[in-house]
Coordinates of N, CA and C in Angstrom, one line a residue:
Chain S
S1151 N 0.7 -1.2 0.0 CA 0.0 0.1 0.0 C 0.9 1.3 0.0
Q1152 N 0.3 2.4 -0.5 CA 1.2 3.6 -0.5 C 1.0 4.3 0.9
Q1153 N 1.9 3.8 1.7 CA 1.8 4.3 3.1 C 3.2 4.3 3.6
G1154 N 3.5 5.4 4.4 CA 4.8 5.6 4.9 C 5.0 5.0 6.3
E1155 N 6.2 4.6 6.6 CA 6.5 3.9 7.9 C 7.5 4.9 8.6
E1156 N 7.1 5.4 9.8 CA 7.8 6.4 10.5 C 8.8 5.7 11.5
D1157 N 9.9 6.2 11.8 CA 10.8 5.7 12.6 C 11.6 6.8 13.3
P1158 N 11.9 6.9 14.7 CA 11.3 5.9 15.7 C 9.7 6.0 15.9
Q1159 N 9.2 5.1 16.5 CA 7.8 5.2 17.0 C 7.5 6.3 18.1
A1160 N 8.5 6.6 19.0 CA 8.5 7.7 19.9 C 9.8 8.2 20.1
L1161 N 9.9 9.6 20.4 CA 11.2 10.4 20.5 C 10.9 11.3 21.6
S1162 N 11.8 11.3 22.6 CA 11.7 12.4 23.6 C 13.1 13.1 23.7
I1163 N 12.9 14.4 23.6 CA 14.2 15.3 23.7 C 14.0 16.5 24.6
Q1164 N 15.0 17.3 24.8 CA 14.9 18.5 25.7 C 14.7 19.7 24.7
E1165 N 14.0 20.6 25.3 CA 13.7 21.8 24.5 C 15.1 22.4 24.0
G1166 N 15.1 22.9 22.8 CA 16.3 23.5 22.3 C 17.2 22.5 21.5
E1167 N 16.9 21.1 21.6 CA 17.6 20.1 20.8 C 16.9 20.0 19.6
N1168 N 17.6 19.4 18.6 CA 17.0 18.9 17.3 C 16.3 17.7 17.4
A1169 N 15.3 17.5 16.6 CA 14.5 16.2 16.5 C 14.6 15.7 15.0
T1170 N 14.9 14.6 14.8 CA 15.1 13.9 13.5 C 14.0 12.8 13.5
M1171 N 13.2 12.8 12.5 CA 12.2 11.6 12.3 C 12.4 11.1 10.8
N1172 N 12.4 9.9 10.7 CA 12.6 9.1 9.5 C 11.4 8.4 8.9
C1173 N 11.3 8.3 7.6 CA 10.2 7.8 7.0 C 10.7 6.8 5.8
S1174 N 10.1 5.7 5.8 CA 10.4 4.8 4.6 C 9.2 4.5 3.9
Y1175 N 9.2 4.1 2.7 CA 8.0 3.8 1.8 C 8.4 2.9 0.8
K1176 N 7.4 2.2 0.0 CA 7.6 1.1 -0.8 C 7.3 1.4 -2.3
T1177 N 6.5 2.3 -2.5 CA 6.0 2.5 -3.9 C 6.6 3.8 -4.6
S1178 N 6.4 3.9 -5.9 CA 7.1 5.1 -6.5 C 6.1 6.3 -6.2
I1179 N 6.6 7.4 -6.1 CA 6.0 8.6 -5.7 C 6.1 9.8 -6.6
N1180 N 5.3 10.8 -6.6 CA 5.4 12.0 -7.2 C 5.8 13.0 -6.1
N1181 N 5.4 12.8 -4.8 CA 5.7 13.7 -3.7 C 5.6 13.0 -2.5
L1182 N 6.0 13.6 -1.4 CA 6.0 13.2 -0.1 C 5.5 14.3 0.9
Q1183 N 4.6 14.1 1.7 CA 4.1 15.1 2.6 C 4.3 14.7 4.1
W1184 N 4.5 15.7 4.8 CA 4.5 15.5 6.4 C 3.4 16.3 7.0
Y1185 N 2.8 15.5 7.9 CA 1.7 16.2 8.7 C 2.1 16.1 10.2
R1186 N 1.4 17.0 11.0 CA 1.6 17.0 12.4 C 0.2 16.9 13.0
Q1187 N 0.1 16.1 14.2 CA -1.1 16.0 14.8 C -0.8 16.4 16.3
N1188 N -1.3 17.5 16.8 CA -1.2 17.8 18.2 C -2.4 17.0 18.9
S1189 N -2.3 16.6 20.2 CA -3.1 15.9 21.0 C -4.6 16.5 21.0
G1190 N -5.5 15.6 20.6 CA -7.0 16.1 20.5 C -7.3 16.9 19.4
R1191 N -6.4 17.0 18.3 CA -6.7 17.9 17.3 C -6.6 17.0 15.9
G1192 N -7.0 17.7 14.8 CA -6.8 17.1 13.5 C -5.4 17.2 13.0
L1193 N -5.2 16.5 12.0 CA -3.7 16.6 11.4 C -3.7 18.0 10.6
V1194 N -2.4 18.5 10.8 CA -2.1 19.8 10.0 C -0.9 19.5 9.0
H1195 N -1.2 19.9 7.7 CA 0.0 19.8 6.7 C 1.1 20.7 7.1
L1196 N 2.3 20.1 7.0 CA 3.6 20.8 7.3 C 4.3 21.2 6.2
I1197 N 4.5 20.2 5.2 CA 5.5 20.6 4.1 C 5.3 19.4 3.1
L1198 N 5.5 19.8 1.9 CA 5.6 18.8 0.8 C 6.9 19.0 0.0
I1199 N 7.5 17.7 -0.4 CA 8.6 17.7 -1.1 C 8.3 16.9 -2.3
R1200 N 8.7 17.4 -3.5 CA 8.5 16.6 -4.8 C 9.5 15.6 -5.0
S1201 N 9.3 14.7 -5.9 CA 10.2 13.7 -6.1 C 11.4 14.1 -6.8
N1202 N 11.5 15.3 -7.4 CA 12.6 15.7 -8.1 C 13.4 16.7 -7.2
E1203 N 13.0 16.8 -5.9 CA 13.7 17.7 -4.9 C 14.4 16.7 -4.0
R1204 N 15.5 17.1 -3.5 CA 16.2 16.3 -2.4 C 16.2 17.0 -1.1
E1205 N 15.9 18.3 -0.9 CA 15.8 18.9 0.2 C 15.0 20.1 0.3
K1206 N 14.3 20.4 1.3 CA 13.3 21.5 1.3 C 13.3 22.1 2.8
H1207 N 13.3 23.4 2.9 CA 13.1 24.0 4.2 C 11.9 24.8 4.3
S1208 N 11.5 25.0 5.6 CA 10.4 25.8 5.9 C 10.5 26.2 7.3
G1209 N 10.9 27.3 7.7 CA 11.2 27.8 9.1 C 12.1 27.0 9.7
R1210 N 11.8 26.3 10.8 CA 12.7 25.4 11.6 C 12.6 23.9 11.0
L1211 N 11.8 23.7 10.0 CA 11.7 22.4 9.5 C 12.7 22.1 8.2
R1212 N 13.3 21.1 8.2 CA 14.0 20.8 7.1 C 13.7 19.2 6.7
V1213 N 13.4 19.1 5.4 CA 12.9 17.7 4.9 C 13.9 17.4 3.9
T1214 N 14.3 16.1 3.8 CA 15.1 15.5 2.7 C 14.3 14.3 2.2
L1215 N 14.7 14.0 0.9 CA 14.0 13.0 0.1 C 15.1 12.3 -0.5
D1216 N 15.1 10.9 -0.6 CA 16.0 10.1 -1.2 C 15.1 9.1 -2.0
T1217 N 14.8 9.3 -3.2 CA 13.9 8.3 -4.0 C 14.7 7.0 -4.3
S1218 N 16.0 7.0 -4.3 CA 16.7 5.7 -4.6 C 16.5 4.8 -3.5
K1219 N 16.5 5.3 -2.2 CA 16.3 4.5 -1.0 C 14.9 4.6 -0.5
K1220 N 14.1 5.3 -1.2 CA 12.6 5.3 -0.7 C 12.6 5.7 0.7
S1221 N 13.2 6.8 1.1 CA 13.3 7.3 2.4 C 13.3 8.9 2.4
S1222 N 12.7 9.3 3.5 CA 12.6 10.8 3.8 C 13.0 10.9 5.3
S1223 N 13.4 12.2 5.5 CA 13.6 12.6 6.9 C 13.0 13.9 7.1
L1224 N 12.6 14.1 8.4 CA 12.0 15.5 8.9 C 12.9 16.0 10.1
L1225 N 13.6 17.1 9.9 CA 14.4 17.6 10.9 C 13.8 18.8 11.6
I1226 N 13.4 18.9 12.9 CA 12.9 20.1 13.5 C 14.2 20.6 14.4
T1227 N 14.6 21.7 14.1 CA 15.7 22.4 14.8 C 15.2 23.2 16.0
A1228 N 16.0 23.4 16.9 CA 15.7 24.2 18.0 C 14.3 23.9 18.6
S1229 N 14.0 22.7 18.9 CA 12.7 22.2 19.2 C 12.2 23.1 20.5
R1230 N 10.8 23.2 20.5 CA 10.0 23.8 21.5 C 9.0 22.8 22.1
A1231 N 8.5 23.3 23.2 CA 7.4 22.3 23.9 C 6.3 22.2 23.2
A1232 N 5.9 23.3 22.4 CA 4.8 23.3 21.4 C 5.0 22.3 20.3
D1233 N 6.3 21.8 20.0 CA 6.4 21.0 18.8 C 6.0 19.5 19.3
T1234 N 5.6 19.2 20.6 CA 5.3 18.1 21.0 C 3.9 17.6 20.2
A1235 N 3.9 16.6 19.5 CA 2.9 16.1 18.8 C 3.3 14.7 18.1
S1236 N 2.4 14.1 17.3 CA 2.7 13.1 16.4 C 3.0 13.6 15.0
Y1237 N 3.8 12.9 14.3 CA 4.3 13.3 13.1 C 4.2 12.2 11.9
F1238 N 3.6 12.6 10.9 CA 3.2 11.5 9.9 C 3.8 11.8 8.5
C1239 N 4.4 10.9 7.8 CA 4.8 11.0 6.5 C 3.8 10.2 5.6
V1240 N 3.6 10.9 4.5 CA 2.6 10.4 3.5 C 3.1 10.4 2.1
P1241 N 3.7 9.3 1.6 CA 4.1 9.3 0.1 C 2.8 9.3 -0.7
S1242 N 2.9 10.0 -1.8 CA 1.7 10.3 -2.6 C 2.1 10.3 -4.2
N1243 N 1.2 9.9 -5.0 CA 1.0 10.1 -6.4 C 0.1 11.1 -6.7
T1244 N 0.3 12.0 -7.6 CA -0.6 13.2 -8.0 C -1.8 12.5 -8.4
G1245 N -1.8 11.4 -9.1 CA -3.0 10.7 -9.6 C -3.9 10.0 -8.5
R1246 N -3.5 9.9 -7.3 CA -4.2 9.2 -6.3 C -4.7 10.2 -5.2
R1247 N -6.0 10.3 -5.2 CA -6.6 11.3 -4.4 C -6.5 11.0 -2.9
A1248 N -6.7 9.7 -2.5 CA -6.7 9.5 -1.0 C -5.4 9.1 -0.5
L1249 N -5.2 9.7 0.7 CA -3.9 9.6 1.4 C -4.1 8.6 2.5
T1250 N -3.1 7.7 2.6 CA -3.2 6.8 3.9 C -2.1 7.1 4.7
F1251 N -2.3 6.8 6.1 CA -1.4 7.3 7.0 C -0.8 6.1 7.9
G1252 N 0.5 6.2 8.2 CA 1.1 5.1 9.2 C 0.8 5.3 10.6
S1253 N 1.5 4.9 11.4 CA 1.4 5.1 12.9 C 2.1 6.4 13.4
G1254 N 2.9 6.9 12.7 CA 3.5 8.2 13.1 C 4.7 8.0 14.0
T1255 N 5.3 9.2 14.3 CA 6.4 9.3 15.4 C 5.7 10.2 16.4
R1256 N 5.7 9.6 17.7 CA 5.2 10.6 18.7 C 6.5 11.3 19.4
L1257 N 6.4 12.6 19.1 CA 7.6 13.5 19.7 C 7.2 14.1 21.0
Q1258 N 8.0 14.0 22.0 CA 7.8 14.6 23.2 C 8.9 15.6 23.5
V1259 N 8.7 16.9 23.6 CA 9.7 17.9 23.9 C 9.6 18.3 25.2
Q1260 N 10.6 18.0 26.1 CA 10.6 18.4 27.6 C 11.0 19.8 27.8
P1261 N 10.2 20.6 28.5 CA 10.5 22.0 28.7 C 11.8 22.1 29.6
Chain K
D1495 N -11.0 31.8 6.3 CA -11.6 30.5 6.2 C -11.8 29.8 7.6
A1496 N -13.0 29.2 7.8 CA -13.1 28.6 9.1 C -12.4 27.2 9.2
G1497 N -12.1 26.7 8.1 CA -11.5 25.5 8.1 C -12.6 24.3 8.0
V1498 N -12.2 22.9 8.1 CA -13.2 22.0 8.1 C -13.9 22.0 9.6
I1499 N -15.2 22.1 9.4 CA -16.0 22.0 10.6 C -16.7 20.6 10.8
Q1500 N -16.5 20.0 12.1 CA -17.2 18.9 12.4 C -18.0 19.1 13.6
S1501 N -19.1 18.3 13.6 CA -20.0 18.4 14.8 C -20.6 17.0 14.9
P1502 N -21.0 16.6 16.2 CA -20.6 17.3 17.4 C -19.1 17.0 17.7
R1503 N -18.5 17.7 18.8 CA -17.3 17.5 19.1 C -17.0 16.2 19.9
H1504 N -18.0 15.9 20.6 CA -18.0 14.7 21.5 C -19.4 14.1 21.4
E1505 N -19.4 12.9 21.3 CA -20.7 12.1 21.3 C -20.6 10.8 22.1
V1506 N -21.5 10.8 23.2 CA -21.5 9.4 24.0 C -23.0 9.0 23.8
T1507 N -22.9 7.7 23.4 CA -24.3 7.0 23.2 C -24.2 5.6 23.6
E1508 N -25.4 5.0 23.8 CA -25.5 3.6 24.2 C -25.4 2.7 22.9
M1509 N -25.0 1.6 23.3 CA -24.9 0.6 22.1 C -26.3 0.4 21.5
G1510 N -26.5 0.3 20.3 CA -27.7 0.0 19.6 C -28.2 1.3 19.1
Q1511 N -27.9 2.5 19.5 CA -28.3 3.8 19.1 C -27.7 4.1 17.8
E1512 N -28.5 5.0 17.1 CA -28.0 5.5 15.9 C -27.1 6.9 16.2
V1513 N -26.0 6.8 15.4 CA -25.1 8.1 15.6 C -24.9 8.8 14.2
T1514 N -25.0 10.0 14.2 CA -24.8 10.7 13.0 C -23.8 11.8 13.1
L1515 N -22.6 11.7 12.5 CA -21.5 12.8 12.6 C -21.6 13.5 11.2
R1516 N -21.3 14.8 11.5 CA -21.5 15.9 10.4 C -20.1 16.5 10.1
C1517 N -20.1 17.1 8.8 CA -18.9 17.6 8.3 C -19.3 18.7 7.3
K1518 N -18.6 19.8 7.4 CA -18.6 20.8 6.5 C -17.2 21.1 6.1
P1519 N -17.1 20.7 4.7 CA -15.6 21.0 4.1 C -15.4 22.4 4.0
I1520 N -14.1 22.8 3.5 CA -13.8 24.1 3.2 C -14.4 24.4 1.8
S1521 N -14.8 25.5 1.7 CA -15.6 26.0 0.5 C -14.6 26.0 -0.8
G1522 N -15.0 25.4 -1.8 CA -14.2 25.3 -2.9 C -13.4 24.0 -3.0
H1523 N -13.4 23.2 -1.9 CA -12.8 21.9 -1.9 C -13.7 20.9 -2.5
N1524 N -13.3 20.1 -3.5 CA -14.2 19.2 -4.0 C -14.0 17.6 -3.8
S1525 N -13.1 17.5 -2.9 CA -12.9 16.1 -2.4 C -13.0 16.1 -0.9
L1526 N -13.6 15.0 -0.4 CA -14.0 15.0 1.1 C -13.7 13.6 1.6
F1527 N -13.1 13.5 2.8 CA -12.7 12.1 3.2 C -13.1 11.9 4.7
W1528 N -13.6 10.7 5.0 CA -13.7 10.4 6.4 C -12.6 9.4 6.9
Y1529 N -12.1 9.7 8.0 CA -11.2 8.8 8.6 C -11.5 8.4 10.1
R1530 N -11.1 7.3 10.6 CA -11.3 6.9 11.9 C -9.9 6.7 12.6
Q1531 N -9.8 7.2 13.9 CA -8.4 6.9 14.4 C -8.7 6.2 15.8
T1532 N -7.9 5.2 16.0 CA -7.9 4.5 17.3 C -6.5 4.2 17.8
M1533 N -6.3 3.9 18.9 CA -4.9 3.6 19.4 C -4.5 2.2 18.7
M1534 N -5.3 1.3 18.5 CA -5.0 0.0 18.0 C -4.8 0.0 16.5
R1535 N -5.5 0.7 15.8 CA -5.4 0.7 14.3 C -5.0 1.9 13.7
G1536 N -4.8 3.0 14.5 CA -4.2 4.2 13.9 C -5.3 5.0 13.1
L1537 N -4.7 5.7 12.2 CA -5.7 6.5 11.3 C -6.1 5.6 9.9
E1538 N -7.4 5.4 10.0 CA -7.9 4.5 8.8 C -8.8 5.3 7.9
L1539 N -8.7 5.2 6.7 CA -9.5 6.0 5.7 C -10.7 5.0 5.5
L1540 N -12.0 5.6 5.7 CA -13.2 4.9 5.6 C -13.8 5.1 4.2
I1541 N -13.9 6.3 3.8 CA -14.5 6.5 2.5 C -14.1 8.0 2.0
Y1542 N -14.1 8.1 0.7 CA -14.0 9.5 0.2 C -14.8 9.8 -1.0
F1543 N -15.1 11.1 -1.1 CA -16.0 11.6 -2.2 C -15.2 12.5 -3.1
N1544 N -15.6 12.5 -4.3 CA -15.1 13.6 -5.2 C -16.3 14.1 -6.0
N1545 N -16.5 15.5 -5.9 CA -17.6 16.2 -6.5 C -19.0 15.6 -6.0
N1546 N -18.9 15.3 -4.7 CA -20.1 14.8 -4.0 C -20.4 13.3 -4.2
V1547 N -19.6 12.6 -5.1 CA -19.9 11.2 -5.4 C -19.0 10.4 -4.7
P1548 N -19.5 9.2 -4.0 CA -18.5 8.4 -3.3 C -17.6 7.6 -4.4
I1549 N -16.4 7.6 -4.1 CA -15.3 7.1 -5.0 C -14.8 5.7 -4.6
D1550 N -14.6 5.7 -3.2 CA -14.1 4.5 -2.7 C -14.5 4.4 -1.3
D1551 N -15.3 3.3 -1.1 CA -15.7 3.0 0.3 C -15.3 1.8 0.9
S1552 N -14.2 1.4 0.3 CA -13.7 -0.1 0.8 C -13.2 0.0 2.2
G1553 N -13.0 1.1 2.8 CA -12.7 1.2 4.2 C -13.7 1.2 5.2
M1554 N -15.0 1.3 4.8 CA -16.2 1.2 5.6 C -16.2 -0.1 6.2
P1555 N -16.2 -0.3 7.5 CA -16.0 -1.6 8.2 C -17.2 -2.4 7.9
E1556 N -18.3 -2.1 8.1 CA -19.5 -2.9 8.0 C -20.7 -2.1 7.3
D1557 N -21.7 -2.8 7.1 CA -22.9 -2.2 6.5 C -23.6 -1.3 7.5
R1558 N -23.2 -1.4 8.8 CA -23.7 -0.5 9.9 C -23.3 1.1 9.6
F1559 N -22.3 1.2 8.8 CA -21.7 2.5 8.5 C -22.2 2.9 7.1
S1560 N -22.6 4.2 7.0 CA -23.1 4.7 5.8 C -22.6 6.2 5.7
A1561 N -22.4 6.7 4.6 CA -21.9 8.1 4.4 C -22.6 8.7 3.2
K1562 N -23.0 9.9 3.5 CA -23.7 10.8 2.4 C -23.0 12.1 2.1
M1563 N -23.2 12.6 0.9 CA -22.8 14.0 0.6 C -23.8 14.6 -0.2
P1564 N -24.9 15.1 0.3 CA -26.0 15.6 -0.4 C -25.5 16.9 -1.3
N1565 N -24.6 17.6 -0.9 CA -24.1 18.7 -1.6 C -22.7 19.1 -1.3
A1566 N -22.1 20.1 -1.9 CA -20.7 20.3 -1.8 C -20.3 20.8 -0.5
S1567 N -21.3 21.3 0.4 CA -20.9 21.9 1.6 C -21.2 21.0 2.9
F1568 N -21.6 19.7 2.7 CA -22.1 19.0 3.8 C -22.0 17.5 3.6
S1569 N -21.6 16.8 4.7 CA -21.4 15.3 4.5 C -21.8 14.8 5.9
T1570 N -22.3 13.6 6.0 CA -22.6 12.9 7.1 C -22.1 11.5 7.1
L1571 N -21.7 11.0 8.3 CA -21.3 9.6 8.5 C -22.3 9.0 9.5
K1572 N -23.0 8.0 9.2 CA -23.9 7.4 10.2 C -23.6 6.1 10.5
I1573 N -23.7 5.8 11.8 CA -23.6 4.4 12.3 C -24.8 3.9 12.8
Q1574 N -25.4 2.8 12.5 CA -26.7 2.4 12.9 C -26.8 0.8 12.7
P1575 N -26.8 0.1 13.8 CA -26.7 0.4 15.2 C -25.2 0.6 15.6
S1576 N -25.0 1.3 16.5 CA -23.6 1.5 17.1 C -23.2 0.5 18.0
E1577 N -22.0 0.2 18.0 CA -21.4 -0.9 19.0 C -20.2 -0.3 19.7
P1578 N -19.9 -0.8 20.9 CA -18.8 -0.3 21.6 C -17.4 -0.2 20.9
R1579 N -17.3 -1.2 19.9 CA -16.0 -1.1 19.2 C -15.9 0.0 18.1
D1580 N -17.1 0.7 17.9 CA -17.1 1.9 17.2 C -16.4 3.0 17.8
S1581 N -16.1 2.9 19.1 CA -15.6 4.1 19.8 C -14.3 4.5 19.2
A1582 N -14.1 5.8 18.9 CA -12.9 6.2 18.2 C -13.0 7.6 18.0
V1583 N -12.1 8.2 17.4 CA -12.1 9.7 17.0 C -12.4 9.6 15.4
Y1584 N -13.4 10.3 15.0 CA -13.7 10.3 13.6 C -13.4 11.6 12.9
F1585 N -12.5 11.6 11.9 CA -12.0 13.0 11.3 C -12.7 13.0 9.9
C1586 N -13.0 14.3 9.5 CA -13.3 14.6 8.2 C -12.2 15.5 7.7
A1587 N -11.9 15.4 6.4 CA -10.9 16.1 5.7 C -11.3 16.5 4.4
S1588 N -10.8 17.6 3.9 CA -11.1 18.0 2.6 C -9.9 18.6 1.8
R1589 N -10.0 18.5 0.5 CA -8.9 19.2 -0.3 C -9.4 19.5 -1.6
Q1590 N -8.7 20.5 -2.3 CA -9.0 20.7 -3.6 C -8.3 19.6 -4.5
D1591 N -9.1 19.0 -5.4 CA -8.6 17.9 -6.2 C -7.8 18.4 -7.4
R1592 N -6.7 19.1 -7.1 CA -5.8 19.6 -8.1 C -4.4 19.6 -7.7
G1593 N -3.3 19.0 -8.4 CA -2.1 18.9 -8.2 C -1.8 18.4 -6.9
N1594 N -1.0 19.0 -6.1 CA -0.3 18.4 -4.9 C -1.1 19.0 -3.6
S1595 N -2.3 19.6 -3.8 CA -3.0 20.2 -2.7 C -3.2 19.4 -1.6
P1596 N -2.9 19.8 -0.3 CA -2.8 19.0 0.9 C -4.2 18.8 1.5
L1597 N -4.3 17.8 2.3 CA -5.5 17.6 3.1 C -5.7 18.6 4.3
H1598 N -7.0 19.2 4.4 CA -7.1 19.9 5.6 C -8.2 19.2 6.5
F1599 N -7.9 19.0 7.7 CA -8.6 18.0 8.7 C -9.5 19.0 9.6
G1600 N -10.7 18.5 10.0 CA -11.3 19.0 10.9 C -10.7 18.6 12.3
N1601 N -11.3 18.9 13.4 CA -10.8 18.6 14.8 C -11.4 17.3 15.3
G1602 N -12.4 16.6 14.4 CA -12.6 15.3 14.9 C -13.9 15.3 15.8
T1603 N -14.6 14.1 15.8 CA -15.7 13.9 16.7 C -15.3 12.6 17.5
R1604 N -15.2 12.9 18.8 CA -14.7 11.7 19.6 C -16.1 11.0 20.1
L1605 N -16.2 9.7 19.5 CA -17.4 9.0 19.7 C -17.1 7.9 20.9
T1606 N -18.0 7.8 21.9 CA -17.9 6.7 22.8 C -19.2 6.0 22.8
V1607 N -19.2 4.8 22.7 CA -20.3 3.9 22.6 C -20.1 3.0 23.9
T1608 N -21.2 3.2 24.8 CA -21.1 2.4 26.0 C -22.2 1.1 26.0

């Protein structure tokens, strides 16, 4: 299925540290998206990286994509307590409307 | 824009009762999705609509579940009769079916069936 697998399942860091989450997938893709879910809320789209891009930045977020290894990473720099959430990667093809989600990485940032 | 609006925010009902969850997508979005999230199974896609037409309902767990989208600004997910194992958070999401546009989620309905 076109679903990402996030690693680690859980991550606990101190405020100010960097957090790195990894994603692997199995199918060919046009793009890969990252979403965040705060406790008790819906998912929020963070960033999209296209298959012809290797790296993309947005504020404190840095995403990489290696299509030869079918993997992606999400780096959050200088983490804050407010970054505490679950993070999901979603590989996608433009022609496929529905997105399916894995189990995510639960990030805990200790103040 | 108010975002995707779901109601109710919480629903507690007894087994056997009918439950109706409601969703108002973002104006201009022509694809709508219903997901269910539990600790055990994570986030599951139940059904999605494109231009108000159901495209894929293979994720609907049983005939007790049904979904409708009578117009572009409203959708319902109905469970009849409800069972305790239906307890979950149900999310509605919408997107413009164009290019790489992202999904926009509502804040969900937490359903508890006792």
